[in-house]
PDB file of C-alpha atoms in Angstrom:
ATOM      1  CA  MET A   1      -7.039  13.523 -22.375  1.00  0.00           C
ATOM      2  CA  CYS A   2     -10.403  14.943 -21.180  1.00  0.00           C
ATOM      3  CA  ILE A   3     -11.756  14.356 -17.660  1.00  0.00           C
ATOM      4  CA  ARG A   4     -14.341  11.596 -18.626  1.00  0.00           C
ATOM      5  CA  ASP A   5     -11.666   9.319 -20.325  1.00  0.00           C
ATOM      6  CA  ARG A   6      -9.526   9.572 -17.682  1.00  0.00           C
ATOM      7  CA  ASP A   7     -12.106   9.085 -14.907  1.00  0.00           C
ATOM      8  CA  LEU A   8     -13.213   5.948 -17.316  1.00  0.00           C
ATOM      9  CA  LEU A   9      -9.227   4.637 -17.063  1.00  0.00           C
ATOM     10  CA  VAL A  10      -9.009   5.436 -13.417  1.00  0.00           C
ATOM     11  CA  ALA A  11     -12.093   3.148 -12.877  1.00  0.00           C
ATOM     12  CA  ALA A  12     -10.988   0.711 -15.226  1.00  0.00           C
ATOM     13  CA  LEU A  13      -7.321   0.330 -13.415  1.00  0.00           C
ATOM     14  CA  GLU A  14      -9.362  -0.034  -9.971  1.00  0.00           C
ATOM     15  CA  PHE A  15     -11.401  -2.601 -11.148  1.00  0.00           C
ATOM     16  CA  GLU A  16      -8.504  -4.062 -12.605  1.00  0.00           C
ATOM     17  CA  VAL A  17      -6.765  -4.127  -9.155  1.00  0.00           C
ATOM     18  CA  GLU A  18      -9.588  -5.152  -7.462  1.00  0.00           C
ATOM     19  CA  ASN A  19     -10.112  -8.485  -9.733  1.00  0.00           C
ATOM     20  CA  LEU A  20      -6.261  -9.085  -9.631  1.00  0.00           C
ATOM     21  CA  GLU A  21      -6.106  -9.261  -5.803  1.00  0.00           C
ATOM     22  CA  ALA A  22      -9.788 -11.522  -5.534  1.00  0.00           C
ATOM     23  CA  ARG A  23      -7.966 -13.905  -8.047  1.00  0.00           C
ATOM     24  CA  PHE A  24      -4.784 -13.797  -5.958  1.00  0.00           C
ATOM     25  CA  VAL A  25      -6.401 -14.636  -2.967  1.00  0.00           C
ATOM     26  CA  ALA A  26      -8.185 -17.029  -4.088  1.00  0.00           C
ATOM     27  CA  ARG A  27      -5.827 -18.948  -6.028  1.00  0.00           C
ATOM     28  CA  PRO A  28      -2.200 -17.802  -4.967  1.00  0.00           C
ATOM     29  CA  PRO A  29       0.651 -18.818  -6.714  1.00  0.00           C
ATOM     30  CA  LYS A  30       1.801 -22.236  -5.909  1.00  0.00           C
ATOM     31  CA  GLY A  31       4.960 -24.170  -6.630  1.00  0.00           C
ATOM     32  CA  PRO A  32       8.094 -25.664  -4.854  1.00  0.00           C
ATOM     33  CA  SER A  33      10.670 -22.903  -5.608  1.00  0.00           C
ATOM     34  CA  GLU A  34      10.149 -19.117  -5.600  1.00  0.00           C
ATOM     35  CA  MET A  35      10.921 -19.228  -9.482  1.00  0.00           C
ATOM     36  CA  ASP A  36       7.882 -21.530 -10.083  1.00  0.00           C
ATOM     37  CA  ARG A  37       5.680 -19.145  -7.690  1.00  0.00           C
ATOM     38  CA  VAL A  38       6.913 -15.979  -9.293  1.00  0.00           C
ATOM     39  CA  MET A  39       6.131 -17.090 -12.738  1.00  0.00           C
ATOM     40  CA  SER A  40       2.533 -18.545 -11.695  1.00  0.00           C
ATOM     41  CA  PHE A  41       2.219 -14.888 -10.324  1.00  0.00           C
ATOM     42  CA  PHE A  42       3.096 -13.635 -13.641  1.00  0.00           C
ATOM     43  CA  ASP A  43       1.048 -16.209 -15.843  1.00  0.00           C
ATOM     44  CA  MET A  44      -2.045 -14.911 -13.707  1.00  0.00           C
ATOM     45  CA  VAL A  45      -1.291 -11.165 -13.833  1.00  0.00           C
ATOM     46  CA  VAL A  46      -0.431 -11.196 -17.646  1.00  0.00           C
ATOM     47  CA  ARG A  47      -3.672 -13.108 -18.293  1.00  0.00           C
ATOM     48  CA  GLY A  48      -5.721 -10.981 -16.067  1.00  0.00           C
ATOM     49  CA  LEU A  49      -4.087  -7.994 -17.383  1.00  0.00           C
ATOM     50  CA  LEU A  50      -4.206  -8.681 -21.265  1.00  0.00           C
ATOM     51  CA  ARG A  51      -7.504 -10.329 -21.452  1.00  0.00           C
ATOM     52  CA  ARG A  52      -8.730  -6.767 -22.796  1.00  0.00           C
ATOM     53  CA  GLN A  53      -5.636  -6.203 -24.959  1.00  0.00           C
ATOM     54  CA  ASN A  54      -7.268  -2.569 -26.096  1.00  0.00           C
ATOM     55  CA  LEU A  55      -7.992  -1.720 -22.709  1.00  0.00           C
ATOM     56  CA  ALA A  56      -4.632  -2.624 -21.293  1.00  0.00           C
ATOM     57  CA  ARG A  57      -2.992  -0.629 -24.195  1.00  0.00           C
ATOM     58  CA  ALA A  58      -5.048   2.524 -23.518  1.00  0.00           C
ATOM     59  CA  LEU A  59      -3.971   2.203 -19.481  1.00  0.00           C
ATOM     60  CA  LEU A  60      -0.296   2.128 -20.256  1.00  0.00           C
ATOM     61  CA  LYS A  61      -0.492   4.669 -22.865  1.00  0.00           C
ATOM     62  CA  ALA A  62      -2.684   6.960 -20.002  1.00  0.00           C
ATOM     63  CA  VAL A  63      -0.303   6.252 -16.829  1.00  0.00           C
ATOM     64  CA  SER A  64       2.843   7.027 -19.619  1.00  0.00           C
ATOM     65  CA  SER A  65       1.385  10.723 -20.322  1.00  0.00           C
ATOM     66  CA  GLY A  66       2.326  12.099 -16.815  1.00  0.00           C
ATOM     67  CA  GLU A  67      -1.394  12.498 -15.809  1.00  0.00           C
ATOM     68  CA  PRO A  68      -1.419  13.208 -11.929  1.00  0.00           C
ATOM     69  CA  GLU A  69      -4.208  11.626 -10.909  1.00  0.00           C
ATOM     70  CA  LEU A  70      -3.494   8.434 -13.226  1.00  0.00           C
ATOM     71  CA  THR A  71       0.308   8.324 -11.741  1.00  0.00           C
ATOM     72  CA  GLN A  72      -0.999   8.220  -8.309  1.00  0.00           C
ATOM     73  CA  LYS A  73      -3.117   5.141  -9.347  1.00  0.00           C
ATOM     74  CA  MET A  74      -0.212   3.332 -11.075  1.00  0.00           C
ATOM     75  CA  ALA A  75       2.114   3.725  -8.389  1.00  0.00           C
ATOM     76  CA  ALA A  76      -0.733   2.254  -5.966  1.00  0.00           C
ATOM     77  CA  PHE A  77      -1.058  -0.620  -8.904  1.00  0.00           C
ATOM     78  CA  HIS A  78       2.873  -0.906  -8.517  1.00  0.00           C
ATOM     79  CA  ALA A  79       2.257  -1.377  -4.591  1.00  0.00           C
ATOM     80  CA  HIS A  80      -0.178  -3.787  -4.905  1.00  0.00           C
ATOM     81  CA  ILE A  81       1.898  -6.024  -7.192  1.00  0.00           C
ATOM     82  CA  GLU A  82       4.845  -5.658  -5.067  1.00  0.00           C
ATOM     83  CA  ARG A  83       2.856  -6.787  -2.173  1.00  0.00           C
ATOM     84  CA  MET A  84       1.783  -9.673  -4.016  1.00  0.00           C
ATOM     85  CA  LEU A  85       4.991 -10.922  -5.543  1.00  0.00           C
ATOM     86  CA  VAL A  86       6.829 -10.376  -1.501  1.00  0.00           C
ATOM     87  CA  MET A  87       3.901 -13.326  -0.814  1.00  0.00           C
ATOM     88  CA  ALA A  88       4.445 -15.529  -3.816  1.00  0.00           C
ATOM     89  CA  LEU A  89       8.040 -15.163  -2.847  1.00  0.00           C
ATOM     90  CA  ARG A  90       7.326 -16.169   0.826  1.00  0.00           C
ATOM     91  CA  GLU A  91       4.419 -18.409  -0.090  1.00  0.00           C
ATOM     92  CA  GLU A  92       1.757 -16.762   2.431  1.00  0.00           C
ATOM     93  CA  VAL A  93      -1.018 -15.135   1.876  1.00  0.00           C
ATOM     94  CA  THR A  94      -1.664 -12.512   4.506  1.00  0.00           C
ATOM     95  CA  VAL A  95      -5.676 -11.093   4.196  1.00  0.00           C
ATOM     96  CA  GLY A  96      -6.937  -8.741   6.780  1.00  0.00           C
ATOM     97  CA  PRO A  97     -10.299  -8.689   8.601  1.00  0.00           C
ATOM     98  CA  ASP A  98     -11.643  -6.693   5.524  1.00  0.00           C
ATOM     99  CA  GLY A  99     -10.855  -9.441   3.105  1.00  0.00           C
ATOM    100  CA  ARG A 100      -8.285  -7.570   0.765  1.00  0.00           C
ATOM    101  CA  LEU A 101      -4.544  -8.379   1.293  1.00  0.00           C
ATOM    102  CA  ALA A 102      -2.655  -7.032   4.233  1.00  0.00           C
ATOM    103  CA  GLU A 103       0.461  -5.784   4.166  1.00  0.00           C
ATOM    104  CA  PRO A 104       3.549  -8.372   4.644  1.00  0.00           C
ATOM    105  CA  VAL A 105       5.923  -7.834   7.418  1.00  0.00           C
ATOM    106  CA  ALA A 106       8.770  -5.736   6.059  1.00  0.00           C
ATOM    107  CA  ASP A 107      12.018  -6.889   5.338  1.00  0.00           C
ATOM    108  CA  ASP A 108      14.013  -6.414   2.531  1.00  0.00           C
ATOM    109  CA  ARG A 109      15.262  -9.561   1.229  1.00  0.00           C
ATOM    110  CA  ASP A 110      11.837 -10.140  -0.361  1.00  0.00           C
ATOM    111  CA  ALA A 111      11.077  -6.624  -1.141  1.00  0.00           C
ATOM    112  CA  GLN A 112      14.094  -5.490  -3.138  1.00  0.00           C
ATOM    113  CA  PRO A 113      13.822  -8.622  -5.718  1.00  0.00           C
ATOM    114  CA  ALA A 114       9.786  -7.829  -5.741  1.00  0.00           C
ATOM    115  CA  GLU A 115      10.413  -4.090  -6.672  1.00  0.00           C
ATOM    116  CA  THR A 116      12.822  -5.420  -9.505  1.00  0.00           C
ATOM    117  CA  LEU A 117      10.772  -8.158 -10.619  1.00  0.00           C
ATOM    118  CA  ASN A 118       8.151  -5.235 -10.574  1.00  0.00           C
ATOM    119  CA  GLN A 119       9.933  -2.770 -12.605  1.00  0.00           C
ATOM    120  CA  VAL A 120      11.348  -5.281 -15.624  1.00  0.00           C
ATOM    121  CA  TRP A 121       7.441  -6.362 -16.065  1.00  0.00           C
ATOM    122  CA  TYR A 122       6.336  -2.788 -16.162  1.00  0.00           C
ATOM    123  CA  ALA A 123       9.163  -2.569 -19.133  1.00  0.00           C
ATOM    124  CA  LEU A 124       8.086  -5.723 -21.071  1.00  0.00           C
ATOM    125  CA  LEU A 125       4.365  -4.308 -20.635  1.00  0.00           C
ATOM    126  CA  ILE A 126       5.446  -1.413 -22.418  1.00  0.00           C
ATOM    127  CA  GLY A 127       6.906  -3.799 -25.064  1.00  0.00           C
ATOM    128  CA  TRP A 128       3.908  -5.486 -25.331  1.00  0.00           C
ATOM    129  CA  ALA A 129       2.020  -2.586 -26.008  1.00  0.00           C
ATOM    130  CA  GLY A 130       4.351  -0.952 -28.614  1.00  0.00           C
ATOM    131  CA  GLY A 131       4.438  -4.274 -30.286  1.00  0.00           C
ATOM    132  CA  VAL A 132       7.935  -5.139 -29.838  1.00  0.00           C
ATOM    133  CA  HIS A 133       7.139  -8.702 -28.561  1.00  0.00           C
ATOM    134  CA  ASP A 134       3.697 -10.796 -27.963  1.00  0.00           C
ATOM    135  CA  GLN A 135       2.297 -12.180 -24.502  1.00  0.00           C
ATOM    136  CA  SER A 136       4.320 -15.526 -24.660  1.00  0.00           C
ATOM    137  CA  GLU A 137       7.451 -13.916 -25.559  1.00  0.00           C
ATOM    138  CA  MET A 138       6.889 -11.468 -22.747  1.00  0.00           C
ATOM    139  CA  LEU A 139       6.383 -14.167 -20.519  1.00  0.00           C
ATOM    140  CA  GLU A 140       9.462 -15.875 -21.743  1.00  0.00           C
ATOM    141  CA  LYS A 141      11.609 -12.743 -21.162  1.00  0.00           C
ATOM    142  CA  MET A 142       9.839 -12.534 -17.495  1.00  0.00           C
ATOM    143  CA  LYS A 143      10.976 -15.585 -16.592  1.00  0.00           C
ATOM    144  CA  SER A 144      14.723 -15.125 -17.940  1.00  0.00           C
ATOM    145  CA  SER A 145      14.659 -11.941 -15.992  1.00  0.00           C
ATOM    146  CA  ALA A 146      13.182 -13.869 -12.604  1.00  0.00           C
ATOM    147  CA  GLY A 147      16.046 -16.276 -12.854  1.00  0.00           C
ATOM    148  CA  LEU A 148      18.871 -13.776 -12.478  1.00  0.00           C
ATOM    149  CA  VAL A 149      16.923 -11.768 -10.190  1.00  0.00           C
ATOM    150  CA  LEU A 150      16.399 -14.538  -7.912  1.00  0.00           C
ATOM    151  CA  ARG A 151      20.014 -16.007  -8.297  1.00  0.00           C
ATOM    152  CA  GLY A 152      21.721 -12.343  -7.428  1.00  0.00           C
ATOM    153  CA  SER A 153      19.059 -12.128  -4.525  1.00  0.00           C
ATOM    154  CA  ALA A 154      20.122 -15.630  -3.101  1.00  0.00           C
ATOM    155  CA  GLN A 155      23.925 -14.617  -3.396  1.00  0.00           C
ATOM    156  CA  ARG A 156      23.299 -11.594  -1.843  1.00  0.00           C
ATOM    157  CA  ALA A 157      21.231 -13.368   1.418  1.00  0.00           C
TER     158      ALA A 157
END
């Protein structure tokens, strides 16, 4: 990948992260249960990321290439997703003085399910990019997986 293409994709990923974070702060996931809030979150993220499907596919392809700078940016993206998932699970959005999301108080009870859900979602995104399933199937598979993860997490608590 040429430097110019990489720089464009890095800028696009950073824009998507900022846009997602702003939407999350403005309209945090709502619902009476963890499952409702998690699925509200994934619905928001999937709609936002896939509104420009060619860009989403290009980002996924690029970050899968192992390009060091893109890999670092993708790791930061995953950290943002996990942070927002923890906040959705807790039903509390914490914003720092700079208006950006603050780090939630560490608690493995919420961090482990958030990490697992993030990994499942990323795998489903790769499947979507490869044509294995469409957007609605991805959300259905995410719902099924989230149910398993959250039930397993509740049993361990």
